[in-house]
Coordinates of C-alpha atoms and ligand atoms in Angstrom, one line a residue:
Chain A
X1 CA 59.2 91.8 124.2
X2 CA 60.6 91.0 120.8
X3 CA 61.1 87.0 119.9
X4 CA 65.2 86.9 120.5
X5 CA 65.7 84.5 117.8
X6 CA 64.5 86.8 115.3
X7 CA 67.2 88.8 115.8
X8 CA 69.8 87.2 115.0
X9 CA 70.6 87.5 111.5
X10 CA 70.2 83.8 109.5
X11 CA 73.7 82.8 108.5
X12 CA 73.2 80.6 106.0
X13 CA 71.5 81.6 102.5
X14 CA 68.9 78.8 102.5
X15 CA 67.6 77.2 105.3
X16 CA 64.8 74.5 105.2
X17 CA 63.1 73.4 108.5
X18 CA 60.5 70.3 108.4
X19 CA 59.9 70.4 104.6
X20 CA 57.2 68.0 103.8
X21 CA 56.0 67.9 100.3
X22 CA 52.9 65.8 98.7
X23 CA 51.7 64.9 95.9
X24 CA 48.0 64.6 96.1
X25 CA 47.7 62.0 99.2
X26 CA 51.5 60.8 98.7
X27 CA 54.6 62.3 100.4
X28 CA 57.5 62.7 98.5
X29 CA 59.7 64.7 100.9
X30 CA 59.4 64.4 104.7
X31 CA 60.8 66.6 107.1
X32 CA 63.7 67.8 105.4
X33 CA 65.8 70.1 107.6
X34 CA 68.7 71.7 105.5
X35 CA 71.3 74.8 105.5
X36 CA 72.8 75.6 102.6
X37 CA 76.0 78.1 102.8
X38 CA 76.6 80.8 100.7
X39 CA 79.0 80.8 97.7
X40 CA 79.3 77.3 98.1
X41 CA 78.1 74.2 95.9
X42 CA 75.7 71.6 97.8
X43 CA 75.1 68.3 95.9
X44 CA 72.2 66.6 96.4
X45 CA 72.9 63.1 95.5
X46 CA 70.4 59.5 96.1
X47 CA 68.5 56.8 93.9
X48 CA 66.1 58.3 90.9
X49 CA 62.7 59.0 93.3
X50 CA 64.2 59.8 96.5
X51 CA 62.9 62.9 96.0
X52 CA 66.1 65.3 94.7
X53 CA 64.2 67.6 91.9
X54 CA 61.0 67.7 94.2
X55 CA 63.7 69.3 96.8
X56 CA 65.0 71.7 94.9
X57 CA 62.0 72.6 92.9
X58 CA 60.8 73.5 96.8
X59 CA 63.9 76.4 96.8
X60 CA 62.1 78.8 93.7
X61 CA 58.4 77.4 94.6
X62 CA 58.2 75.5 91.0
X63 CA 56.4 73.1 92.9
X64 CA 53.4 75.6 93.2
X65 CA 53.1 74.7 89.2
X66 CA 52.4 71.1 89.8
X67 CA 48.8 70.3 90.2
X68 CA 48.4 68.5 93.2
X69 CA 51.7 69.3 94.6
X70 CA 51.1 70.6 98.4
X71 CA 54.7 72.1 100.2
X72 CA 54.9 72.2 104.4
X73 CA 57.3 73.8 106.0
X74 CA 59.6 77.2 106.0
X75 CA 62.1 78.1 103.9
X76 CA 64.5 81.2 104.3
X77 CA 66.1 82.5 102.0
X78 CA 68.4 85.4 103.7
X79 CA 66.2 87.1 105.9
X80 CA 62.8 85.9 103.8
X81 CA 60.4 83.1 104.1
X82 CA 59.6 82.5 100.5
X83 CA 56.4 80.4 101.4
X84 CA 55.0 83.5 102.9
X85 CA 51.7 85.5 101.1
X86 CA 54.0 88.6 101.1
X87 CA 56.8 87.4 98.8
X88 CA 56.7 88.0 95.2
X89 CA 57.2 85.2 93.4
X90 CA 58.8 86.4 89.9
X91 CA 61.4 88.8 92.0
X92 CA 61.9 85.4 93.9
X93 CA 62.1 83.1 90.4
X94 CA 64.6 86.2 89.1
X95 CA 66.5 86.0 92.1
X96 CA 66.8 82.2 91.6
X97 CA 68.1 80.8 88.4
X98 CA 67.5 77.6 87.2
X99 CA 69.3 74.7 85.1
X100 CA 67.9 71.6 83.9
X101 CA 69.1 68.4 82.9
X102 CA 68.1 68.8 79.1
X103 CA 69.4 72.2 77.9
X104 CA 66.4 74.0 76.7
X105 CA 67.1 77.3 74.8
X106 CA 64.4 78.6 73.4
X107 CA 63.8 78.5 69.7
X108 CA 65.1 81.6 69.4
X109 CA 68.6 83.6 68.6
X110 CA 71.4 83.1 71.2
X111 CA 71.2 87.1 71.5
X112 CA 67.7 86.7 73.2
X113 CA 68.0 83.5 74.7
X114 CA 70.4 85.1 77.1
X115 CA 68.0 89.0 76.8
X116 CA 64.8 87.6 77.4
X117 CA 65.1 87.2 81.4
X118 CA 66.5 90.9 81.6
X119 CA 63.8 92.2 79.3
X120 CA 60.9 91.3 81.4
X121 CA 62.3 91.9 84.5
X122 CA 63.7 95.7 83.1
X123 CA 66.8 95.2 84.0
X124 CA 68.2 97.4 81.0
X125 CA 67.9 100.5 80.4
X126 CA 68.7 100.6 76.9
X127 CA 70.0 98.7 74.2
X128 CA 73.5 98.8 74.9
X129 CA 73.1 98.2 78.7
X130 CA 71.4 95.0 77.2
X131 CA 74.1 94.2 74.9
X132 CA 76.5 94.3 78.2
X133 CA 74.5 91.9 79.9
X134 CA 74.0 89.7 77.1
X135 CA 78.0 89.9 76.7
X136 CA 78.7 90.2 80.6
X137 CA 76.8 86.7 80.9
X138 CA 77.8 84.9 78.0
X139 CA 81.4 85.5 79.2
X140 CA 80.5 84.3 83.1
X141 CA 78.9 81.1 80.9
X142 CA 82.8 80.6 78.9
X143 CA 80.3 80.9 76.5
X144 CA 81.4 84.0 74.6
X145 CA 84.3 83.2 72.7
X146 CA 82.2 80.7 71.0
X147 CA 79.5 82.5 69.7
X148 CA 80.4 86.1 69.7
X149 CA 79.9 86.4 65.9
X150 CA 76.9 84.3 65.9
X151 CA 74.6 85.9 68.6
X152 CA 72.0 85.8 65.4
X153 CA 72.0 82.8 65.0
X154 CA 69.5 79.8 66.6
X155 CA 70.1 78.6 70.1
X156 CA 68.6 75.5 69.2
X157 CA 72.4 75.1 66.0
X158 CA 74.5 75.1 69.6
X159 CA 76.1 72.1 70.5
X160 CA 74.2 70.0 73.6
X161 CA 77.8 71.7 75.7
X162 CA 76.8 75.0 74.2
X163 CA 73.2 74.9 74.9
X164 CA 74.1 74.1 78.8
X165 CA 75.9 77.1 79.1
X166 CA 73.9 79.2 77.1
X167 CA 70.9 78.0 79.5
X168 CA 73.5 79.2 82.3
X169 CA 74.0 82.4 80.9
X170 CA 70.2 82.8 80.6
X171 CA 70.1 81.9 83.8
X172 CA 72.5 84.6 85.2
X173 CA 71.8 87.5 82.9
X174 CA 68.8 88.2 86.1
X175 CA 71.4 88.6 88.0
X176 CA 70.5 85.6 90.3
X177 CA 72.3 85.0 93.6
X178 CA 71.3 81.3 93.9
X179 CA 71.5 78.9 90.7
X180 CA 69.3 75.6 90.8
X181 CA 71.2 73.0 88.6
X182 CA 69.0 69.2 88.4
X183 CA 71.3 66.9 86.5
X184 CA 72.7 70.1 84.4
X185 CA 75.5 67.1 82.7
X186 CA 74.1 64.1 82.4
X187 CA 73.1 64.6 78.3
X188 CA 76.7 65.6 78.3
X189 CA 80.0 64.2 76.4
X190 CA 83.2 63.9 79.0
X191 CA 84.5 67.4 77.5
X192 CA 81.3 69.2 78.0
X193 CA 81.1 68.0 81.1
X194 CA 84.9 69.2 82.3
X195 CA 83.5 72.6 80.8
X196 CA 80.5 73.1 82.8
X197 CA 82.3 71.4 86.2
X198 CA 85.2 74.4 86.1
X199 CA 82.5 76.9 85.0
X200 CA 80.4 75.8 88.2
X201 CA 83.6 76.3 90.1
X202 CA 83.8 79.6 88.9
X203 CA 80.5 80.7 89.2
X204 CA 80.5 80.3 92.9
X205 CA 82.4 83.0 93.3
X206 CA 79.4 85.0 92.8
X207 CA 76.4 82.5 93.5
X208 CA 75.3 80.1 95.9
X209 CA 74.4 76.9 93.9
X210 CA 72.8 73.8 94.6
X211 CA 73.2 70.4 92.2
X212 CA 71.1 67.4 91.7
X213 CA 73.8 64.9 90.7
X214 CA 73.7 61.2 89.9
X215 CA 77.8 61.4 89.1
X216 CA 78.9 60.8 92.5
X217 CA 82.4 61.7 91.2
X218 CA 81.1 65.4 89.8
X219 CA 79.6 65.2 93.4
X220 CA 82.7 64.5 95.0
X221 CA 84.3 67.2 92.5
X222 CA 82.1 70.2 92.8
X223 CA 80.5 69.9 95.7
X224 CA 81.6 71.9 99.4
X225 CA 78.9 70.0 100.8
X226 CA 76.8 66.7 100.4
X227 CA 73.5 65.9 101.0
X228 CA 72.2 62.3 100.6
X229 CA 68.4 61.5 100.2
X230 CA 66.7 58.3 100.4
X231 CA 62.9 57.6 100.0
X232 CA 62.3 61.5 100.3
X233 CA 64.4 61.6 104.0
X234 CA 67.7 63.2 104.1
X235 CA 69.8 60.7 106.0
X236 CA 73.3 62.5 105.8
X237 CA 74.2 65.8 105.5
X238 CA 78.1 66.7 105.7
X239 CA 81.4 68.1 104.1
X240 CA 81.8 66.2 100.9
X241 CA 85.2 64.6 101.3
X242 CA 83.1 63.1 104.9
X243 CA 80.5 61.8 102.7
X244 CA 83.4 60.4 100.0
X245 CA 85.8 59.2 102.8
X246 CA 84.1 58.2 105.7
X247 CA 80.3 58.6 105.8
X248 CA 78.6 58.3 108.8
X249 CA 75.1 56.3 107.7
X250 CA 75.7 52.8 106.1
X251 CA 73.1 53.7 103.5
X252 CA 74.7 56.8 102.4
X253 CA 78.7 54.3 101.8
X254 CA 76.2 51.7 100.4
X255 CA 74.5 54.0 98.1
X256 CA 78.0 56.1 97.4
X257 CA 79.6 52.9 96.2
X258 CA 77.6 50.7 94.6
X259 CA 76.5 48.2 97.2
X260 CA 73.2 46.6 97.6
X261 CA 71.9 48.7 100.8
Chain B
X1 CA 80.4 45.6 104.0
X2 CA 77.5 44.4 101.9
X3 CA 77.9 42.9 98.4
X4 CA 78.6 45.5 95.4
X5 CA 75.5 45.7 93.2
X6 CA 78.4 45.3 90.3
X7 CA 80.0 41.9 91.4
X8 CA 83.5 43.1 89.7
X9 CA 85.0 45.0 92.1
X10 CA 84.4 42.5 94.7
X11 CA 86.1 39.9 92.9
X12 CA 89.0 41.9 92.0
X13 CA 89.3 43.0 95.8
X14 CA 89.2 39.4 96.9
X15 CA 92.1 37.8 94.5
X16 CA 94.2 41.1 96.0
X17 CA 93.6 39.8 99.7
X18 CA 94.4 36.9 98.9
X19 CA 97.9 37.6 97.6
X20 CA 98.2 39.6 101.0
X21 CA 97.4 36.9 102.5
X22 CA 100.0 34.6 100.5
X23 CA 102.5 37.4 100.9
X24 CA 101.9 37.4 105.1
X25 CA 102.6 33.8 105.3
X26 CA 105.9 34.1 103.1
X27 CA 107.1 37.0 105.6
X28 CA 106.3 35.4 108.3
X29 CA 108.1 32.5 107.1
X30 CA 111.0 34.1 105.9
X31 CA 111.6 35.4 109.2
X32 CA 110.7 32.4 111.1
X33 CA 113.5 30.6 109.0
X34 CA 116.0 33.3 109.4
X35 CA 115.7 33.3 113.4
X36 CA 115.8 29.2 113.2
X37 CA 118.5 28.8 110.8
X38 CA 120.8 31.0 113.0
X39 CA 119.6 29.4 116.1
X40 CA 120.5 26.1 114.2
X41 CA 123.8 27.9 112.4
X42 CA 122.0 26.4 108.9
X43 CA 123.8 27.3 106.5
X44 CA 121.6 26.0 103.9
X45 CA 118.2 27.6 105.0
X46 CA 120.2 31.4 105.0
X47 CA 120.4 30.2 101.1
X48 CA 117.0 29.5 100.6
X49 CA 116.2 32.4 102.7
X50 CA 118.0 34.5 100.1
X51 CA 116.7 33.2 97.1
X52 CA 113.0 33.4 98.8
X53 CA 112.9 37.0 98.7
X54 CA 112.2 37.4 95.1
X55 CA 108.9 35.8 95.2
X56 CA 108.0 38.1 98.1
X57 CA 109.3 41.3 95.7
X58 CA 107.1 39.9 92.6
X59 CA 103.6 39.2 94.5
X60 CA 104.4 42.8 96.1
X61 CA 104.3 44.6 92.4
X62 CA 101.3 42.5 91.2
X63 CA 99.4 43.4 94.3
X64 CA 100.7 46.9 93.3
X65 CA 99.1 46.5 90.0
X66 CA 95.9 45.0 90.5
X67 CA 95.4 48.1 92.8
X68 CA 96.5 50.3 90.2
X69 CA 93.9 48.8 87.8
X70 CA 91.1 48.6 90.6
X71 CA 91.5 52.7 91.1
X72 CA 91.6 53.3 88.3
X73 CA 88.8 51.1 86.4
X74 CA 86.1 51.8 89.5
X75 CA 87.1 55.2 91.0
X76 CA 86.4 53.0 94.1
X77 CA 85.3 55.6 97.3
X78 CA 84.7 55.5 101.1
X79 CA 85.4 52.0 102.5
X80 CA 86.6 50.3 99.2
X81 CA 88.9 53.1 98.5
X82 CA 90.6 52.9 101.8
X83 CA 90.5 48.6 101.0
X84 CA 92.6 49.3 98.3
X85 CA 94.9 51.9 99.6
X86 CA 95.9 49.6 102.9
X87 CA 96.0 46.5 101.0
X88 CA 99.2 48.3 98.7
X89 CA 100.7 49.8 101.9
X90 CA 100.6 46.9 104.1
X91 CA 102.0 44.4 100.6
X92 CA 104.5 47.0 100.7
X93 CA 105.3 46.1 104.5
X94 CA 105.1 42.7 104.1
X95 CA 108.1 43.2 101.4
X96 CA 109.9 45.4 103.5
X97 CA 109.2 42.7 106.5
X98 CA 110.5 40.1 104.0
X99 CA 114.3 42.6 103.2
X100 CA 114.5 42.8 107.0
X101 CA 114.4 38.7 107.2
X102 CA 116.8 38.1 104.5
X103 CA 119.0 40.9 105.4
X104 CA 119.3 38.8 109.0
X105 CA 120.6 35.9 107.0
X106 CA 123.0 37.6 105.5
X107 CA 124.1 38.7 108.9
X108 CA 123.6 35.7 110.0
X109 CA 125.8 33.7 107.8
X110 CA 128.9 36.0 108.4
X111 CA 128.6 35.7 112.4
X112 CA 127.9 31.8 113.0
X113 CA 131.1 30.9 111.5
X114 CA 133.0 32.7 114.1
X115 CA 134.4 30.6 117.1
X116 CA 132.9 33.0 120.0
X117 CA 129.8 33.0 118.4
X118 CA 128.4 30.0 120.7
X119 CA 129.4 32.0 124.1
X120 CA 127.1 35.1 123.2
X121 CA 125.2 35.8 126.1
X122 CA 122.5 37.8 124.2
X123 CA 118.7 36.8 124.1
X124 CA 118.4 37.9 120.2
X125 CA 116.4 34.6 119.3
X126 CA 114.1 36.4 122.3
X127 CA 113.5 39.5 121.0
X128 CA 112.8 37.3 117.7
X129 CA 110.0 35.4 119.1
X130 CA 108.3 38.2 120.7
X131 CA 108.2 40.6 117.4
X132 CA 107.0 37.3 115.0
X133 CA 103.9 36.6 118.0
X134 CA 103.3 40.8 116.8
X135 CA 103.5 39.6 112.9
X136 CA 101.4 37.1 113.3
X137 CA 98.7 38.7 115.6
X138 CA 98.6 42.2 112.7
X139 CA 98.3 39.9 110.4
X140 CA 95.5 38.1 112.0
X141 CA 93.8 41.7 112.6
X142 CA 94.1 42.8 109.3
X143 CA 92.4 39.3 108.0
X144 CA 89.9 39.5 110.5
X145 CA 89.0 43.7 110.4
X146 CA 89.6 43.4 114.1
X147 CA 90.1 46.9 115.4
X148 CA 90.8 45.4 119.5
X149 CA 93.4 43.5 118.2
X150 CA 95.2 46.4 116.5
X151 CA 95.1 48.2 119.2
X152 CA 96.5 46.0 121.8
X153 CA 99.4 45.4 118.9
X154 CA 99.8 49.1 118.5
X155 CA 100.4 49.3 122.1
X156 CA 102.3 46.5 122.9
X157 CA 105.4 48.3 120.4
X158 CA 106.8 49.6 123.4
X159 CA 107.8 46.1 124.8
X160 CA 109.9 45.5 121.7
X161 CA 111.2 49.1 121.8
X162 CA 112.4 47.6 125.9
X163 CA 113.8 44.4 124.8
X164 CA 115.9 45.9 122.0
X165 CA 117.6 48.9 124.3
X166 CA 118.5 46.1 126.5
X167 CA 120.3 44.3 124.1
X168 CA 121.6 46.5 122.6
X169 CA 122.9 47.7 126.1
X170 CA 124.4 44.2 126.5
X171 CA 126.1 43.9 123.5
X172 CA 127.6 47.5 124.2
X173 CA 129.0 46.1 127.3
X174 CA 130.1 42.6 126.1
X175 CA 131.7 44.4 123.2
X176 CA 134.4 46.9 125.5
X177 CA 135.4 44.1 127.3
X178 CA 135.6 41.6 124.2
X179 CA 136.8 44.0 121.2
X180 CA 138.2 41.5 119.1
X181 CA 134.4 40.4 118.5
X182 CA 133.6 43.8 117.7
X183 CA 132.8 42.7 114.4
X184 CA 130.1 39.8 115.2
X185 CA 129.1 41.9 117.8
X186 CA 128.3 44.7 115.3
X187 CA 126.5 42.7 113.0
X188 CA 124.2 41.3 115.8
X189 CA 123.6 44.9 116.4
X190 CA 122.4 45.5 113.3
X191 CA 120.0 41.8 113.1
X192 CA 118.3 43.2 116.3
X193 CA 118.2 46.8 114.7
X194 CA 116.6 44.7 112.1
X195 CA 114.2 43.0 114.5
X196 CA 113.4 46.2 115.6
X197 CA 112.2 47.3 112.7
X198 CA 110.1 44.8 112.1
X199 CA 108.0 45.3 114.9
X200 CA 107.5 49.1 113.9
X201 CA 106.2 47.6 110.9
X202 CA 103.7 45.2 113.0
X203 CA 102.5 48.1 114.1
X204 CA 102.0 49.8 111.0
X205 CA 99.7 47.1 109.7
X206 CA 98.1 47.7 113.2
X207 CA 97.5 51.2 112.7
X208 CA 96.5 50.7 108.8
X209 CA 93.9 48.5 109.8
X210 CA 92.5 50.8 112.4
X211 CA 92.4 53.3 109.0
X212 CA 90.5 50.7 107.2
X213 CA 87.6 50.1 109.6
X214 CA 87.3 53.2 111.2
X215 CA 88.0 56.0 107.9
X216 CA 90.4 57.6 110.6
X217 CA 94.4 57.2 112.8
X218 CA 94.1 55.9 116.0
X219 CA 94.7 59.4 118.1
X220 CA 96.6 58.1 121.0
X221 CA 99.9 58.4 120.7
X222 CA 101.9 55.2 120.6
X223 CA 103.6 54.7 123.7
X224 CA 107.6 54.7 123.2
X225 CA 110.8 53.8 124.9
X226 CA 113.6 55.4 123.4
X227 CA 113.9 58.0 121.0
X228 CA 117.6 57.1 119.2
X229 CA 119.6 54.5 118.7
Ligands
ATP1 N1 54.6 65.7 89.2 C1 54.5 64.7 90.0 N2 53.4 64.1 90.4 C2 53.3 63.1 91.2 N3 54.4 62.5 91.8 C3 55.6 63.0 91.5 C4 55.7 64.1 90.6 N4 57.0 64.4 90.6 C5 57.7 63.5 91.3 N5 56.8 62.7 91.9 C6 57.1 61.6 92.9 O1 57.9 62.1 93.9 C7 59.0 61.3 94.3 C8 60.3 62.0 94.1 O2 60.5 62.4 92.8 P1 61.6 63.3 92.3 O3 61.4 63.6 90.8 O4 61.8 64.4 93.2 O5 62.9 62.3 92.5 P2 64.4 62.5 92.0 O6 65.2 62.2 93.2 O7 64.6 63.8 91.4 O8 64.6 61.3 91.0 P3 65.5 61.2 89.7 O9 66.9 61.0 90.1 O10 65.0 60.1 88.9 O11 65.4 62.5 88.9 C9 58.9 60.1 93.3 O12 58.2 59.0 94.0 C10 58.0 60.6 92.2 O13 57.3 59.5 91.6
MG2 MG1 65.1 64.4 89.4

C-alpha cells in the first residue's frame, strides 16, 4: 500500500526536518525543523555564530563546498529532497539564487554580470532573448534606470547600493524561485538600504526569500516570518510582529532588545 | 526583565517611572483632598486643589516627552516598547484622574455654601472612598507588575458602577420632592458622575498593566452595571 503521507502534496516551499550540520567533529546546527512559506520573507535573526549562514548555506547545499562540512537531515524543496543522490545540483543552485553580505560582481561589464548565469544554464536562445533578460532583470533589481546607458561599463565603477542589486539581478536573471539573502545590507548607507528593503518587498511577489539579518528593525520590516537561532538551535519560530511584540522564549525578547540573556 | 546590555535605556525608563510614580501620588492626593475638603466644607484646600493641577498637567507632558525621545532614540521592541507605551497612557490617566479631582472642587465650592447642603442624605463621600481604595490598589499593580491585582481591580468596576446608580437614584428622588435644590443637587450629580469616572480610569491602569506583562487585553469582558446615565 502506498505511504499516505506521501501523498499529500508539501505545502510549504521549504521544509527542514532534524537538520544537523558539523563541522569536522563540531556541530553547528542541531535539529533544526523549519517551514518556510512561499512568496513570503523569513528572517533569520540570532548572535554572530549561532549558526544563521551555515542554515541557509544548507537550502542550495553550498555547504557541500566546505571541507569538512557534514549536513543530516531532509530538506524539501516543493516536492524534492535536495540531499538526495538524484537531484542535480546546478539546476538546484539555478533554481536558488543567492545574495551575500559583500556585493561581489564580477570584474566584469554590468551587461554580463547580470548574462553570465543565463549563459551557462542556456537560458537564451539568442542575443536578443539575452538582452531581455539582462533588461527584464535589471528592471526587477530598480536597477535599470541607473545603468541603462552604461551596461559596458565595470560592475566593480557601481556604487556598494548598485552592486547589491546588480548582484540581485544576477541572481534573478536564472530565473530563480527562492533567493538566499545573508546580511545583503549591512555594507550599506541608510538610502541603499531603504532601496534594497522595498525592492525585497517587491521581489516577493515572484520569489520565496529567506534573509540573514542582524538589523532586527529590517527584520521586523521585511520579514512575514521570524526565526531566532541561538547556539545553532532554533528557539522561536513565529509571525514577525509575535516575535517583535510578544515573543514567547525569554531569550528570543532578550536577544530582540538588547538585554543580557 | 534582565538588564539591557546598553545601560541607557534602562536609565531613561527608570527616571520615566519615577515621574509616574510622582504623578500617582499627586492624583491620588488631589482627590483625597477634594473628597476631605468638601467633607470638611474647606474652602481653602478647593484653592490649593485648583492651583495643584498644573503641576499634575506639566509632569504629564515631560513624561510625554521623555517617551517621545526613548521611541524614538532606541526603536525600543517587545516588552520595553509596551513599557513605554503604558507609562504615556497611564501619565495621561493620572492627569485626567487629576481634572476629575479638581473639577469636584469646583463643584464643591459652589454647593457647600448652600444652607441644605448639611441635610443631604447621599453617601457621595462613600462612593469616594471606595473608588480612591481602586486608585491606590492600580497604582500599586502597575508599580509592582502585578497581573492578580489588576485583575481583581478590573473586576471589582462593577461595584462602583452599583454604588453610583444608587446615588444617583437617590438624588433623583430627593430632587422631585426638593426642587428648589435642584441646583446643588445637580452639581452633586455631576461630582459622583465624576467619581465615576475615575474608577473607569482605575480600571484602565488595571487593564494597561495586564497589556504590559502579558503583550495582550485581558479577554473577559468587564463585568458592568448599567449601560447609560
Ligand atoms: N567553514 C567553517 N569551518 C568551521 N566552522 C565553521 C565554518 N563556518 C562556520 N563555522 C562555525 O559554525 C558556527 C556557526 O557559524 P555561522 O557562520 O553559520 O554563524 P552566523 O550565525 O552566520 O554568524 P554571523 O552572524 O557572525 O555571520 C560557528 O561556531 C562557526 O565558527
Ligand atoms: Mg553569517
Amino acid at each position: 500500500m502506498k505511504d499516505v503521507g506521501s501523498m499529500i502534496p508539501n505545502q510549504y516551499k521549504i521544509t527542514t526536518s532534524n537538520v544537523n550540520v558539523d563541522y569536522g567533529n563540531k556541530r553547528a546546527l542541531h535539529d533544526i525543523n523549519l517551514q518556510i512559506e512561499e512568496k513570503e520573507v523569513t528572517a533569520l535573526i540570532g548572535p554572530s555564530g549561532c549558526g544563521k549562514s551555515t542554515f541557509i548555506r544548507c537550502l542550495n547545499r553550498m555547504n557541500d563546498l566546505i571541507e569538512g562540512c557534514k549536513v543530516e537531515g531532509k530538506i524539501m524543496i516543493d516536492e524534492v529532497d535536495i540531499n538526495s543522490p538524484d537531484t542535480d545540483i546546478v539546476e538546484l543552485r539555478a533554481r536558488i539564487g543567492m545574495v551575500f553580505q559583500k556585493p561581489n560582481p564580477f570584474p566584469k561589464s554590468i551587461y554580463d554580470n547580470v548574462a553570465y548565469g543565463p549563459r551557462i544554464h542556456g537560458l537564451a536562445k539568442s542575443n536578443e532573448d539575452l538582452d531581455n533578460i539582462v533588461t527584464k532583470s535589471l528592471k526587477r533589481a530598480g536597477l535599470w534606470n541607473e545603468v541603462e546607458d552604461r551596461l559596458d561599463a565595470s560592475g566593480l565603477s557601481l556604487s556598494g547600493g548598485q552592486q547589491q542589486r546588480l548582484c540581485i539581478a544576477r541572481a534573478i536573471a536564472v530565473n530563480p524561485d527562492i533567493l538566499l539573502m545573508d546580511e545583503p545590507c549591512s555594507a550599506l548607507d541608510p538610502i541603499a538600504t531603504a532601496v534594497i528593503e522595498e525592492l525585497i518587498n517587491e521581489l516577493k511577489e515572484r520569489y520565496t526569500i529567506v534573509i540573514v539579518t542582524h538589523s532586527m528593525q529590517q527584520a521586523a520590516r521585511l520579514s512575514e516570518k521570524t526565526a531566532y537561532f541561538h547556539l545553532g538551535k532554533m528557539i522561536e519560530y513565529d509571525i514577525t510582529s509575535n516575535i517583535f511584540t510578544n515573543p514567547k522564549h525569554e531569550m528570543t525578547e532578550a536577544y530582540i532588545s538588547g538585554r543580557i540573556g | 526583565m534582565t538588564e539591557h546590555i546598553n545601560s541607557a535605556f534602562d536609565t531613561g525608563l527608570k527616571e520615566v517611572n519615577k515621574q509616574i510614580a510622582k504623578l500617582g501620588a499627586l492624583a491620588e492626593t488631589q482627590l483625597d483632598d477634594s473628597l476631605t475638603a468638601l467633607k470638611e466644607k474647606n474652602i481653602q484646600k478647593f484653592e490649593s486643589i485648583i492651583n495643584r493641577d498644573k503641576s499634575l498637567d506639566k509632569i504629564t507632558a515631560d513624561v510625554s516627552s521623555s517617551v517621545f525621545e526613548l521611541l524614538a532614540l532606541w526603536s525600543p521592541i517587545a516588552y520595553d516598547l509596551r513599557s513605554l507605551l503604558v507609562a504615556d497612557r497611564v501619565g495621561a490617566i493620572l492627569e485626567r484622574i487629576g481634572d476629575y479631582s479638581k473639577n469636584i472642587a469646583r463643584r464643591s465650592q459652589v454647593i457647600v455654601t448652600e444652607e441644605n447642603f448639611d441635610r443631604l442624605p447621599v453617601n457621595i463621600i462613600g462612593l469616594g472612598q471606595h473608588v480612591q481604595d481602586l486608585l491606590h490598589k492600580s497604582l500599586d499593580a502597575y508599580m509592582e507588575l502585578n497581573i492578580d491585582k489588576a485583575m481583581n481591580i478590573w473586576e471589582s468596576d462593577i461595584d462602583t458602577d452599583r454604588l453610583y446608580l444608587s446615588i444617583f437614584k437617590e438624588i433623583l428622588s430627593y430632587m422631585s420632592e426638593n426642587p428648589d435644590d435642584a441646583k446643588m443637587l445637580t452639581h452633586l450629580i455631576f461630582i459622583s458622575k465624576n467619581l465615576e469616572r475615575v474608577g473607569d480610569y482605575t480600571t484602565s491602569i488595571a487593564k494597561q498593566t495586564y497589556f504590559l506583562i502579558e503583550g495582550t487585553v485581558p479577554q473577559t469582558k468587564r463585568p458592568k452595571a448599567m449601560t447609560t446615565f
